[in-house]
Amino acid sequence: MRGFLASSIGVTCAAALALPLTPPALAATARPVPTTEVATAARPAPHAGAPDTTMTDRRAAEPSAAGSTQSLPLEPLTRSRATPSASASASASAEQGLSRRAVRRFSLVGVIWDDPYAELHGRVRVRTRAAGTGTWSGWQDVETHNGDHAADLDTPESTSGRVRGATAPLWVGDSDGVELRVRSELQGTGGRSIAVAAPSLPSGLRLELVDPGEGDEALPGGPVDSPRTGGLNTEASAATDASAANADLAPLGATEITALSRAATEREYYTLRAAEAAQRQRAKPYVGPRPRIVTRRGWGANEGLRERKFVYTKKVKAAFVHHTASGNKYNCSQSPSLIRSIYRYHVKSMGWRDVGYNFLIDKCGKIYEGRAGGVARPVLGAHTLGFNSNSMGIAVLGSYGSKKPSSAAVKAIARVTAWKLGLYRMNPRGKTYLKSAGSNLYRKGKKVRLNVISGHRDGFKTACPGRKLYGKLGSARSTAARYQGR
């Protein structure tokens, strides 16, 4: 087992006066990145009190509305530049960061490093400046332990050479200034954190600032980020493929898959599972009504970012529920932007082939298509290290360690699992066996008995999906079974 698995600890699955700032040039030093990623220079951000720019102004000032990622290398911090609360015993080598600065607009932050199997034992804090008002936020913590959301070990996705270690992403909203502190720490007695010289911080630390853009509409001038292969024609073809994967459920180019009644869903089931239904002499299926699902086109996915090929597992025997640990400071109208940001962070910053989750759910209970390949099909995700095969991952947008999930979000978990698990004849209240591909709870090859609807922590030692959301899974199981008519 990889070293980081053995040493994993309980993890989580995620105002100052405005000062005149001069935007520094982005460092010329490069990190290992996908060869198709294009470096973009920072543009000056408005000072406090400056008129807010309109969307038209933003589009005119930038080459594309397709989104972008600024990647800034961290610098060692001396004691004089450390935050007032920093311990005097910390050495400069144990603390890195970035001084307060102006940058191009962004809405989501995260920190990455070179080795995907290295852990960041410490604390990451960030403060940002709201675009338009110039108001600086207070310090916010970024969840540092995120390696348990990943492709299984020794799979093509995990061994591609592009994958990097990363924190969870944090949604901060439309911002144009940033300051960052990363400090090596160990947990002390009584729950206190103590600064130490060891363990060292991972090498190659960089701050990722993600602008979600305005969806998949490219403007004249070309995209900010090039597709992994080819150009705009390839991207258009990839978008067609992603939509065609749902052709049995919705017209080509649809922005949503409409909800169906239970009777209509059963008829659809016989169409999708014709061979199986014949073998079972058309036994009445236990499948919940198909819920409304926003497609990738609906939330504005730039299909040129991901790898073109779809990868499938054999079936869907279980659903793992997660939270994105990206904070709760978003409103539901921002959910598509947040999902585009997470997608871009997973692919461009972390080096994954696509967004890791199969479905995402916002606090208003809206369900979104995740990894491309077809919502009714067994798409292989990168959500639960060790148990991605024969499962699906559902992530609720937000952080639910201390905050209760909305009843709408819990109901949406029940609706999507009642439908998708029903397509594969699984009982949401039942148990199933999955073979571990290796995690910090179960050795590779071990057959593990799990709830059909499980939390991330059931397959990996982690706090994900947060204590409050995990406590609602019993309700989701019962509701899903009722939707299936059990």
Coordinates of C-alpha atoms in Angstrom, one line a residue:
M1 CA 0.0 0.0 0.0
R2 CA 1.3 3.4 -0.8
G3 CA 2.8 5.2 2.2
F4 CA 0.3 8.0 2.4
L5 CA -2.5 5.5 2.9
A6 CA -0.9 4.0 5.9
S7 CA -0.3 7.4 7.5
S8 CA -3.7 9.0 6.7
I9 CA -5.5 10.5 9.6
G10 CA -9.1 11.4 9.9
V11 CA -9.7 13.7 6.9
T12 CA -12.5 15.8 5.6
C13 CA -14.0 14.9 2.0
A14 CA -13.8 19.7 2.4
A15 CA -11.7 42.2 6.8
A16 CA -9.0 44.6 6.3
L17 CA -9.0 48.0 4.6
A18 CA -8.4 47.8 0.9
L19 CA -5.0 48.9 0.0
P20 CA -3.7 50.0 -3.3
L21 CA -2.1 47.1 -4.9
T22 CA 0.2 46.6 -7.9
P23 CA -0.4 43.3 -9.5
P24 CA 2.9 41.3 -9.7
A25 CA 3.8 39.5 -12.9
L26 CA 3.2 35.8 -12.7
A27 CA 6.4 33.9 -12.1
A28 CA 8.1 32.5 -15.1
T29 CA 9.0 29.2 -13.4
A30 CA 6.9 26.3 -14.6
R31 CA 5.4 23.4 -12.8
P32 CA 4.7 20.0 -14.2
V33 CA 1.4 20.6 -16.0
P34 CA -0.6 19.0 -18.8
T35 CA 1.2 20.1 -22.0
T36 CA -2.0 21.7 -23.3
E37 CA -2.4 24.1 -20.4
V38 CA -1.7 27.7 -21.4
A39 CA -0.1 30.2 -19.0
T40 CA -2.0 33.4 -18.7
A41 CA -0.6 36.7 -17.2
A42 CA -2.5 38.5 -14.5
R43 CA -4.3 41.7 -15.4
P44 CA -4.7 44.6 -13.0
A45 CA -7.7 44.4 -10.7
P46 CA -9.7 47.4 -9.8
H47 CA -8.9 49.3 -6.6
A48 CA -11.4 49.7 -3.9
G49 CA -14.0 52.2 -4.9
A50 CA -13.6 51.7 -8.6
P51 CA -16.8 51.2 -10.6
D52 CA -17.7 47.6 -10.9
T53 CA -17.2 46.2 -14.4
T54 CA -20.1 44.8 -16.3
M55 CA -20.2 41.4 -17.9
T56 CA -19.7 43.0 -21.2
D57 CA -16.6 44.8 -19.9
R58 CA -15.2 41.5 -18.6
R59 CA -15.8 39.7 -21.9
A60 CA -14.2 42.6 -23.8
A61 CA -11.2 42.6 -21.6
E62 CA -10.5 38.9 -21.7
P63 CA -9.9 36.7 -24.7
S64 CA -12.7 34.2 -23.8
A65 CA -15.5 33.6 -21.4
A66 CA -14.6 30.0 -21.2
G67 CA -12.8 30.3 -17.8
S68 CA -9.1 30.2 -16.8
T69 CA -6.7 29.1 -14.1
Q70 CA -4.0 31.3 -12.6
S71 CA -1.3 29.1 -11.0
L72 CA 1.1 31.0 -8.6
P73 CA 4.2 29.4 -7.0
L74 CA 4.3 29.9 -3.2
E75 CA 7.3 31.6 -1.5
P76 CA 8.9 30.9 1.9
L77 CA 7.7 33.4 4.5
T78 CA 9.9 34.9 7.1
R79 CA 8.7 35.6 10.7
S80 CA 8.3 39.3 9.9
R81 CA 5.8 38.4 7.1
A82 CA 4.0 35.7 9.1
T83 CA 0.5 36.3 10.5
P84 CA 0.3 37.7 14.0
S85 CA -1.0 34.4 15.4
A86 CA 2.0 32.5 14.1
S87 CA 4.2 30.7 16.6
A88 CA 7.6 32.2 17.1
S89 CA 9.1 28.7 17.0
A90 CA 8.1 28.1 13.4
S91 CA 10.9 28.2 10.9
A92 CA 10.5 30.0 7.5
S93 CA 10.9 26.6 5.8
A94 CA 7.8 25.4 7.5
E95 CA 5.6 28.3 6.2
Q96 CA 5.0 29.4 2.7
G97 CA 2.5 31.6 1.1
L98 CA 1.8 34.7 -0.9
S99 CA 1.7 38.3 0.2
R100 CA -1.4 40.3 -0.5
R101 CA -1.7 41.1 -4.2
A102 CA -4.1 41.9 -7.0
V103 CA -4.8 39.2 -9.6
R104 CA -7.2 38.5 -12.4
R105 CA -10.7 37.7 -11.3
F106 CA -11.4 34.3 -9.8
S107 CA -14.0 32.6 -7.7
L108 CA -12.4 29.4 -6.3
V109 CA -9.1 28.6 -4.7
G110 CA -7.0 25.6 -3.9
V111 CA -3.4 24.6 -3.3
I112 CA -1.6 21.9 -5.3
W113 CA 1.8 20.2 -5.0
D114 CA 3.9 17.8 -7.1
D115 CA 3.6 14.4 -5.4
P116 CA 0.0 13.1 -5.4
Y117 CA 0.9 10.7 -2.6
A118 CA 2.4 13.3 -0.3
E119 CA 0.2 14.7 2.4
L120 CA 0.1 18.3 3.6
H121 CA 0.2 18.1 7.4
G122 CA -0.6 21.6 8.3
R123 CA -3.0 24.5 7.9
V124 CA -3.9 26.5 4.8
R125 CA -5.5 29.9 5.2
V126 CA -6.6 32.3 2.6
R127 CA -8.2 35.8 2.4
T128 CA -9.6 37.3 -0.7
R129 CA -10.7 40.7 -2.0
A130 CA -14.3 41.0 -3.3
A131 CA -14.3 42.3 -6.9
G132 CA -16.0 45.7 -7.2
T133 CA -16.2 46.6 -3.5
G134 CA -12.5 46.1 -2.7
T135 CA -13.5 44.5 0.7
W136 CA -11.1 41.9 2.1
S137 CA -12.5 38.8 3.7
G138 CA -11.3 37.4 7.0
W139 CA -8.9 34.4 7.0
Q140 CA -10.6 31.2 5.8
D141 CA -9.4 27.7 6.3
V142 CA -8.9 25.4 3.2
E143 CA -9.4 21.7 3.8
T144 CA -6.0 20.2 3.4
H145 CA -6.8 16.5 3.2
N146 CA -8.3 15.6 -0.1
G147 CA -6.3 12.6 -1.4
D148 CA -9.2 10.2 -0.5
H149 CA -11.2 11.7 -3.4
A150 CA -9.2 10.1 -6.2
A151 CA -9.0 7.4 -8.9
D152 CA -8.1 4.0 -7.6
L153 CA -4.4 3.1 -7.3
D154 CA -2.6 1.7 -10.3
T155 CA -5.4 2.7 -12.8
P156 CA -4.6 4.6 -16.0
E157 CA -6.1 7.8 -14.5
S158 CA -3.9 7.6 -11.3
T159 CA -0.7 6.7 -13.2
S160 CA -1.1 9.2 -16.1
G161 CA 1.8 11.4 -14.8
R162 CA -0.4 14.4 -14.7
V163 CA -1.9 13.8 -11.2
R164 CA -0.9 16.2 -8.4
G165 CA -1.6 16.4 -4.7
A166 CA -4.2 19.0 -3.7
T167 CA -6.3 20.5 -1.0
A168 CA -10.1 20.6 -1.4
P169 CA -11.3 23.6 -3.4
L170 CA -12.8 26.6 -1.6
W171 CA -15.5 28.8 -3.2
V172 CA -14.9 32.4 -2.4
G173 CA -17.0 34.2 -5.0
D174 CA -16.0 36.9 -7.5
S175 CA -12.6 38.1 -6.2
D176 CA -9.6 40.1 -7.6
G177 CA -7.1 40.0 -4.7
V178 CA -5.6 37.2 -2.6
E179 CA -3.3 36.5 0.3
L180 CA -2.2 33.0 1.4
R181 CA -0.5 31.2 4.3
V182 CA 0.5 27.5 4.4
R183 CA 2.0 26.3 7.6
S184 CA 3.3 22.9 8.7
E185 CA 1.7 21.8 11.9
L186 CA 1.0 18.7 14.0
Q187 CA -2.0 18.2 16.2
G188 CA -1.0 18.9 19.8
T189 CA -2.6 17.7 23.0
G190 CA -6.1 18.9 23.8
G191 CA -6.9 19.5 20.1
R192 CA -4.4 22.4 19.9
S193 CA -2.2 22.8 16.8
I194 CA 1.5 23.2 17.4
A195 CA 4.0 24.5 14.9
V196 CA 7.0 22.2 14.1
A197 CA 9.9 22.1 11.7
A198 CA 8.9 18.6 10.5
P199 CA 7.2 17.2 8.6
S200 CA 8.2 19.4 5.7
L201 CA 5.6 20.9 3.4
P202 CA 5.2 19.1 0.1
S203 CA 7.4 20.3 -2.7
G204 CA 6.0 22.4 -5.6
L205 CA 3.3 24.2 -3.7
R206 CA 1.2 26.5 -5.9
L207 CA -2.0 28.5 -5.4
E208 CA -4.6 27.8 -8.0
L209 CA -7.1 30.6 -8.7
V210 CA -10.0 29.4 -10.8
D211 CA -12.3 31.6 -12.9
P212 CA -15.3 29.4 -13.9
G213 CA -16.1 31.6 -16.9
E214 CA -19.5 31.9 -18.4
G215 CA -20.1 28.3 -19.6
D216 CA -19.2 26.5 -22.8
E217 CA -19.8 29.4 -25.2
A218 CA -16.4 30.4 -26.7
L219 CA -16.0 34.0 -27.9
P220 CA -13.9 35.2 -30.9
G221 CA -10.3 35.1 -30.1
G222 CA -10.1 31.5 -29.0
P223 CA -10.2 29.7 -25.7
V224 CA -8.1 30.7 -22.7
D225 CA -7.2 27.0 -22.2
S226 CA -6.6 24.7 -25.1
P227 CA -8.4 21.4 -25.2
R228 CA -6.3 18.3 -24.4
T229 CA -6.2 17.5 -28.1
G230 CA -7.1 19.4 -31.2
G231 CA -8.9 22.8 -31.3
L232 CA -12.4 24.1 -31.3
N233 CA -13.7 21.5 -33.7
T234 CA -12.5 18.8 -31.3
E235 CA -14.2 20.6 -28.4
A236 CA -17.5 20.8 -30.4
S237 CA -17.2 17.1 -31.2
A238 CA -16.5 16.3 -27.5
A239 CA -19.6 18.3 -26.5
T240 CA -21.7 16.3 -29.1
D241 CA -20.3 13.0 -27.7
A242 CA -21.1 14.0 -24.1
S243 CA -24.7 14.9 -25.1
A244 CA -25.1 11.8 -27.2
A245 CA -24.2 9.6 -24.2
N246 CA -27.7 10.6 -22.9
A247 CA -29.5 10.1 -26.2
D248 CA -31.8 7.5 -24.8
L249 CA -33.0 10.0 -22.2
A250 CA -33.0 13.5 -23.8
P251 CA -32.6 15.1 -27.2
L252 CA -29.1 15.9 -28.5
G253 CA -27.9 19.2 -27.0
A254 CA -30.5 19.2 -24.2
T255 CA -29.6 21.3 -21.1
E256 CA -31.6 19.0 -18.8
I257 CA -33.1 15.6 -18.6
T258 CA -36.7 15.9 -17.6
A259 CA -38.3 14.1 -14.7
L260 CA -40.6 11.2 -15.4
S261 CA -43.4 9.6 -13.6
R262 CA -42.8 6.2 -12.1
A263 CA -44.9 4.5 -14.8
A264 CA -42.9 6.3 -17.5
T265 CA -39.6 5.4 -15.8
E266 CA -40.6 1.7 -15.8
R267 CA -41.3 1.8 -19.5
E268 CA -37.9 3.5 -20.0
Y269 CA -36.3 0.8 -17.8
Y270 CA -37.6 -1.9 -20.2
T271 CA -36.1 0.0 -23.1
L272 CA -32.7 0.5 -21.4
R273 CA -32.5 -3.0 -20.0
A274 CA -34.3 -4.9 -22.7
A275 CA -32.0 -8.0 -22.7
E276 CA -32.0 -8.3 -18.9
A277 CA -35.8 -7.8 -18.7
A278 CA -36.3 -10.6 -21.2
Q279 CA -34.2 -12.9 -19.1
R280 CA -36.1 -12.0 -16.0
Q281 CA -39.5 -12.5 -17.9
R282 CA -40.2 -8.8 -17.5
A283 CA -40.5 -8.9 -13.7
K284 CA -41.7 -5.6 -12.3
P285 CA -38.7 -3.5 -11.5
Y286 CA -38.1 -1.5 -8.3
V287 CA -36.9 1.7 -9.9
G288 CA -37.7 5.2 -8.6
P289 CA -39.1 7.9 -10.9
R290 CA -36.4 9.5 -13.0
P291 CA -35.5 12.9 -11.4
R292 CA -34.8 16.1 -13.3
I293 CA -31.1 16.3 -14.0
V294 CA -29.1 19.3 -15.4
T295 CA -26.8 18.0 -18.1
R296 CA -23.2 19.0 -18.6
R297 CA -24.3 21.3 -21.3
G298 CA -26.8 22.8 -18.9
W299 CA -24.1 23.8 -16.3
G300 CA -21.8 24.9 -19.1
A301 CA -19.0 22.3 -19.1
N302 CA -16.1 23.1 -21.5
E303 CA -15.8 19.6 -23.0
G304 CA -12.4 20.4 -24.4
L305 CA -10.9 20.3 -20.9
R306 CA -11.5 16.6 -20.2
E307 CA -10.1 13.5 -21.8
R308 CA -12.2 12.5 -24.8
K309 CA -12.7 8.8 -24.0
F310 CA -15.5 7.6 -21.7
V311 CA -14.5 4.8 -19.2
Y312 CA -17.1 2.5 -17.7
T313 CA -17.2 0.0 -14.9
K314 CA -19.5 -3.1 -15.0
K315 CA -22.5 -2.1 -13.0
V316 CA -23.6 0.2 -10.1
K317 CA -23.9 -1.7 -6.9
A318 CA -23.5 1.1 -4.5
A319 CA -23.6 4.9 -4.1
F320 CA -21.0 6.8 -2.1
V321 CA -22.2 10.2 -0.7
H322 CA -19.7 13.0 -0.4
H323 CA -19.5 16.7 0.3
T324 CA -17.2 18.9 -1.8
A325 CA -15.8 20.7 1.4
S326 CA -15.9 23.9 -0.7
G327 CA -17.7 25.9 1.9
N328 CA -21.4 27.0 2.1
K329 CA -21.1 30.6 0.9
Y330 CA -22.8 30.1 -2.4
N331 CA -26.3 30.7 -3.6
C332 CA -28.1 28.3 -5.9
S333 CA -27.9 30.5 -8.9
Q334 CA -24.1 30.2 -8.6
S335 CA -24.2 26.4 -8.6
P336 CA -23.3 26.0 -12.3
S337 CA -20.3 28.3 -11.8
L338 CA -19.2 26.4 -8.7
I339 CA -19.5 23.1 -10.6
R340 CA -17.5 24.5 -13.5
S341 CA -14.9 25.6 -11.1
I342 CA -14.6 22.2 -9.4
Y343 CA -14.5 20.6 -12.8
R344 CA -11.6 22.8 -13.9
Y345 CA -9.8 22.3 -10.6
H346 CA -10.1 18.5 -10.9
V347 CA -8.8 18.5 -14.5
K348 CA -6.4 21.4 -15.0
S349 CA -5.0 21.6 -11.4
M350 CA -5.2 18.1 -10.1
G351 CA -4.6 16.3 -13.4
W352 CA -7.7 14.1 -13.5
R353 CA -9.4 13.0 -16.7
D354 CA -12.7 14.7 -15.8
V355 CA -14.6 15.9 -12.7
G356 CA -14.5 13.1 -10.2
Y357 CA -18.1 12.7 -9.1
N358 CA -20.9 11.1 -11.1
F359 CA -23.6 13.5 -9.8
L360 CA -23.5 16.8 -7.9
I361 CA -26.4 18.2 -5.8
D362 CA -26.8 21.8 -4.6
K363 CA -28.4 23.1 -1.4
C364 CA -31.7 23.7 -3.3
G365 CA -31.9 20.0 -4.3
K366 CA -31.0 20.4 -8.0
I367 CA -29.2 17.4 -9.4
Y368 CA -26.4 17.9 -11.9
E369 CA -24.7 15.4 -14.3
G370 CA -21.0 14.9 -13.3
R371 CA -18.4 12.8 -15.1
A372 CA -19.3 12.4 -18.8
G373 CA -20.4 9.2 -20.3
G374 CA -24.2 9.0 -19.7
V375 CA -26.2 9.4 -16.5
A376 CA -27.9 6.0 -16.8
R377 CA -24.6 4.2 -17.5
P378 CA -22.0 2.8 -15.1
V379 CA -19.4 5.6 -15.6
L380 CA -16.1 5.0 -13.7
G381 CA -15.5 8.0 -11.4
A382 CA -12.7 9.2 -9.1
H383 CA -14.5 9.9 -5.9
T384 CA -13.8 7.1 -3.3
L385 CA -10.2 5.9 -3.4
G386 CA -10.4 2.1 -3.3
F387 CA -14.1 1.7 -4.3
N388 CA -14.6 3.5 -7.6
S389 CA -15.4 0.3 -9.5
N390 CA -19.1 -0.8 -9.6
S391 CA -20.2 2.3 -7.7
M392 CA -21.2 5.9 -8.2
G393 CA -20.2 9.1 -6.4
I394 CA -22.7 11.8 -5.4
A395 CA -21.3 15.0 -4.0
V396 CA -23.4 17.6 -2.2
L397 CA -22.0 21.1 -2.8
G398 CA -20.8 22.5 0.5
S399 CA -19.3 21.6 3.8
Y400 CA -21.3 19.6 6.3
G401 CA -19.1 18.8 9.3
S402 CA -21.0 21.3 11.5
K403 CA -23.8 22.5 9.2
K404 CA -26.9 20.5 8.5
P405 CA -27.6 19.7 4.8
S406 CA -30.9 21.1 3.5
S407 CA -33.9 18.8 3.4
A408 CA -34.0 19.5 -0.4
A409 CA -30.5 18.1 -0.8
V410 CA -31.2 15.0 1.2
K411 CA -34.4 14.4 -0.8
A412 CA -32.4 14.8 -4.0
I413 CA -29.9 12.1 -2.8
A414 CA -32.9 9.8 -2.3
R415 CA -34.4 10.6 -5.7
V416 CA -31.2 10.1 -7.8
T417 CA -30.2 6.9 -5.9
A418 CA -33.8 5.5 -6.1
W419 CA -33.6 5.9 -9.9
K420 CA -30.0 5.0 -10.7
L421 CA -29.7 2.1 -8.3
G422 CA -33.0 0.9 -9.4
L423 CA -31.7 0.6 -13.0
Y424 CA -29.2 -1.9 -11.6
R425 CA -31.8 -3.7 -9.4
M426 CA -30.2 -2.5 -6.1
N427 CA -32.2 -1.9 -2.9
P428 CA -31.2 1.4 -1.3
R429 CA -31.9 -0.1 2.2
G430 CA -29.8 -3.2 1.4
K431 CA -26.2 -4.3 1.7
T432 CA -23.7 -5.2 -1.0
Y433 CA -20.1 -6.4 -1.5
L434 CA -17.4 -4.4 -3.2
K435 CA -13.8 -5.5 -3.7
S436 CA -11.3 -3.0 -2.4
A437 CA -8.7 -1.6 -4.8
G438 CA -6.7 -0.4 -1.7
S439 CA -7.5 2.2 0.9
N440 CA -6.5 3.1 4.4
L441 CA -9.3 1.0 5.8
Y442 CA -9.2 -2.1 3.5
R443 CA -6.4 -3.8 1.9
K444 CA -6.4 -4.4 -1.9
G445 CA -8.5 -7.4 -2.9
K446 CA -10.6 -7.6 0.3
K447 CA -14.3 -8.0 -0.3
V448 CA -16.1 -5.5 1.9
R449 CA -19.8 -5.5 3.0
L450 CA -21.2 -2.0 2.7
N451 CA -24.6 -0.3 2.7
V452 CA -25.9 0.2 -0.9
I453 CA -26.0 3.9 0.0
S454 CA -22.8 4.6 1.9
G455 CA -20.9 7.6 3.1
H456 CA -17.4 8.2 1.9
R457 CA -16.1 7.4 5.4
D458 CA -17.4 3.9 5.0
G459 CA -14.7 3.0 2.5
F460 CA -11.9 5.3 3.6
K461 CA -10.8 6.8 6.9
T462 CA -12.1 10.3 6.4
A463 CA -14.6 12.8 7.9
C464 CA -16.3 13.1 4.5
P465 CA -19.3 13.6 3.9
G466 CA -19.2 15.5 7.1
R467 CA -20.9 14.4 10.4
K468 CA -24.2 16.3 9.7
L469 CA -24.7 14.9 6.2
Y470 CA -23.6 11.4 7.2
G471 CA -26.3 11.4 9.9
K472 CA -28.9 12.0 7.2
L473 CA -28.0 8.9 5.1
G474 CA -30.5 6.7 7.0
S475 CA -33.3 9.0 6.0
A476 CA -32.0 9.0 2.4
R477 CA -32.0 5.2 2.3
S478 CA -35.6 4.9 3.6
T479 CA -36.9 7.6 1.2
A480 CA -35.1 6.1 -1.8
A481 CA -36.6 2.7 -1.0
R482 CA -40.1 4.2 -0.8
Y483 CA -39.6 5.9 -4.1
Q484 CA -38.7 2.5 -5.6
G485 CA -42.0 1.1 -4.2
R486 CA -40.4 -1.1 -1.6

